[in-house]
Coordinates of C-alpha atoms in Angstrom, one line a residue:
M1 CA -8.6 -13.5 -32.5
Y2 CA -5.2 -14.1 -30.9
R3 CA -4.9 -13.4 -27.1
E4 CA -1.8 -13.5 -25.0
P5 CA -1.6 -16.2 -22.3
I6 CA -2.9 -15.4 -18.9
I7 CA -1.1 -16.4 -15.7
L8 CA -3.4 -16.8 -12.6
V9 CA -1.9 -16.4 -9.1
S10 CA -4.8 -17.0 -6.7
D11 CA -5.1 -17.4 -3.0
S12 CA -6.5 -20.4 -1.2
E13 CA -10.0 -18.9 -1.1
V14 CA -10.5 -18.9 -4.9
Q15 CA -7.9 -21.4 -6.3
M16 CA -10.5 -24.2 -6.4
L17 CA -12.7 -22.2 -8.8
P18 CA -12.6 -23.4 -12.4
W19 CA -11.4 -20.1 -13.9
E20 CA -10.4 -21.8 -17.1
N21 CA -14.0 -22.8 -17.7
L22 CA -15.3 -19.2 -17.7
P23 CA -16.8 -18.6 -21.2
A24 CA -14.4 -15.7 -21.8
L25 CA -11.4 -18.0 -21.0
R26 CA -12.4 -21.3 -22.6
N27 CA -10.4 -20.7 -25.7
Q28 CA -7.6 -18.9 -23.9
E29 CA -4.2 -20.2 -22.9
V30 CA -4.3 -20.1 -19.1
Y31 CA -1.6 -21.0 -16.6
R32 CA -1.8 -21.3 -12.8
M33 CA 1.2 -20.5 -10.6
P34 CA 1.3 -20.6 -6.8
S35 CA 3.0 -17.3 -6.4
V36 CA 4.6 -14.4 -8.2
G37 CA 7.9 -15.7 -6.9
S38 CA 7.4 -19.0 -8.6
I39 CA 6.9 -17.1 -11.9
F40 CA 10.2 -15.3 -11.4
L41 CA 11.9 -18.6 -10.6
T42 CA 10.5 -20.2 -13.8
L43 CA 11.6 -17.2 -15.8
D44 CA 15.1 -17.4 -14.3
R45 CA 15.5 -21.1 -15.0
S46 CA 14.1 -20.6 -18.5
S47 CA 16.7 -17.9 -19.3
Q48 CA 19.5 -20.0 -17.9
R49 CA 18.5 -22.9 -20.2
E50 CA 18.3 -20.5 -23.2
E51 CA 21.9 -19.4 -22.5
Q52 CA 23.1 -23.0 -22.4
Q53 CA 21.1 -24.1 -25.3
V54 CA 22.8 -25.2 -28.6
G55 CA 20.7 -25.3 -31.7
P56 CA 17.5 -23.6 -32.8
P57 CA 15.7 -21.6 -30.1
I58 CA 12.6 -23.1 -28.4
A59 CA 9.6 -21.2 -27.2
S60 CA 10.2 -19.8 -23.7
F61 CA 8.0 -18.6 -20.9
P62 CA 6.8 -15.0 -21.5
F63 CA 8.9 -12.3 -19.8
I64 CA 7.2 -9.9 -17.5
D65 CA 8.8 -6.8 -15.9
P66 CA 7.6 -6.7 -12.2
L67 CA 8.1 -3.0 -12.1
D68 CA 5.8 -2.5 -15.1
A69 CA 2.8 -3.2 -12.8
Y70 CA -0.6 -1.7 -12.2
Y71 CA -2.1 -2.1 -8.7
L72 CA -5.7 -1.9 -7.6
L73 CA -5.6 -1.5 -3.8
N74 CA -8.8 -1.4 -1.7
P75 CA -11.2 -0.5 -4.6
S76 CA -14.2 -0.8 -2.3
G77 CA -12.7 1.7 0.2
D78 CA -13.2 -0.5 3.3
L79 CA -9.8 -2.1 3.7
S80 CA -8.0 0.9 5.2
N81 CA -5.4 -1.1 7.1
T82 CA -4.4 -2.9 3.9
Q83 CA -4.3 0.4 2.1
V84 CA -2.1 2.0 4.8
E85 CA 0.2 -1.1 4.7
F86 CA 0.9 -1.1 0.9
E87 CA 0.1 2.2 -0.7
N88 CA 3.3 4.0 0.2
W89 CA 5.4 0.9 -0.9
F90 CA 3.6 0.9 -4.3
R91 CA 4.4 4.6 -4.7
D92 CA 8.0 4.2 -3.6
Q93 CA 8.4 1.6 -6.3
K94 CA 6.9 4.1 -8.7
L95 CA 4.1 1.7 -9.7
K96 CA 1.0 3.0 -11.4
G97 CA -2.4 2.3 -9.9
N98 CA -5.4 3.2 -7.8
A99 CA -5.9 3.1 -4.0
G100 CA -9.2 3.6 -2.1
F101 CA -11.5 3.8 -5.2
A102 CA -12.4 1.7 -8.2
P103 CA -11.4 2.8 -11.7
V104 CA -14.0 3.0 -14.4
P105 CA -14.0 0.0 -16.7
K106 CA -12.3 1.7 -19.6
E107 CA -9.5 2.9 -17.3
L108 CA -9.0 -0.6 -15.9
A109 CA -9.0 -2.1 -19.4
L110 CA -6.3 0.4 -20.4
A111 CA -4.3 -0.4 -17.3
L112 CA -4.6 -4.1 -17.9
T113 CA -3.4 -3.9 -21.5
S114 CA -0.5 -1.5 -20.9
H115 CA 1.2 -3.2 -18.0
D116 CA 2.9 -6.5 -17.6
L117 CA 1.6 -7.2 -14.1
F118 CA -1.8 -6.6 -12.3
I119 CA -1.8 -6.6 -8.5
Y120 CA -5.2 -6.7 -6.8
F121 CA -5.7 -6.1 -3.1
G122 CA -9.5 -6.3 -2.4
H123 CA -12.3 -8.6 -1.6
G124 CA -12.9 -11.8 -3.4
S125 CA -11.5 -12.9 -6.7
G126 CA -10.9 -9.6 -8.4
K127 CA -14.1 -9.8 -10.3
F128 CA -15.3 -6.6 -8.9
P129 CA -19.0 -6.1 -8.1
Y130 CA -19.4 -3.2 -10.5
F131 CA -18.1 -5.4 -13.3
A132 CA -20.2 -8.5 -12.3
L133 CA -22.8 -7.9 -15.0
N134 CA -20.3 -6.5 -17.5
F135 CA -17.3 -8.9 -17.2
D136 CA -17.6 -9.8 -20.9
L137 CA -17.6 -6.1 -21.7
L138 CA -14.5 -5.6 -19.6
L139 CA -12.7 -8.4 -21.5
E140 CA -13.8 -7.0 -24.8
L141 CA -12.3 -3.6 -23.8
I142 CA -9.1 -5.3 -22.8
Y143 CA -8.8 -7.4 -26.0
N144 CA -9.9 -4.7 -28.4
S145 CA -7.7 -2.0 -26.8
T146 CA -5.5 -0.1 -29.2
T147 CA -2.8 0.0 -26.5
Y148 CA -2.4 -3.7 -26.3
S149 CA 1.1 -4.6 -25.2
T150 CA 3.0 -7.9 -25.7

């Protein structure tokens, strides 16, 4: 089964974890980037090279639309200051997402497959406690979704 590449942007608390070695990601194309800004810089440079290129096209870095994002803000409900700080900004940007509560797995899988960017503001790595025992199920929902977007 073909799966689209995954780009990981992790903070200093979890960057040392061997994400690529998770059973669900072992056969997956995985990239690490230090920030979302570095992704945009890479995309910008890639598009400039393509404009200057003569000859047959070469494979380029995948394009993402930063406004086609889904946010999960404070899913545990205990980061009220963080929620106050970001919730209105996300709404002003007309981004889709949840704040203050966790979506059900099927809703999250749909969100992950129908948006270019996933923004997580919560505790830990984003492997939410309610998915801890069902992480493989969540990945299965994502990869088998009929709304998969490329």
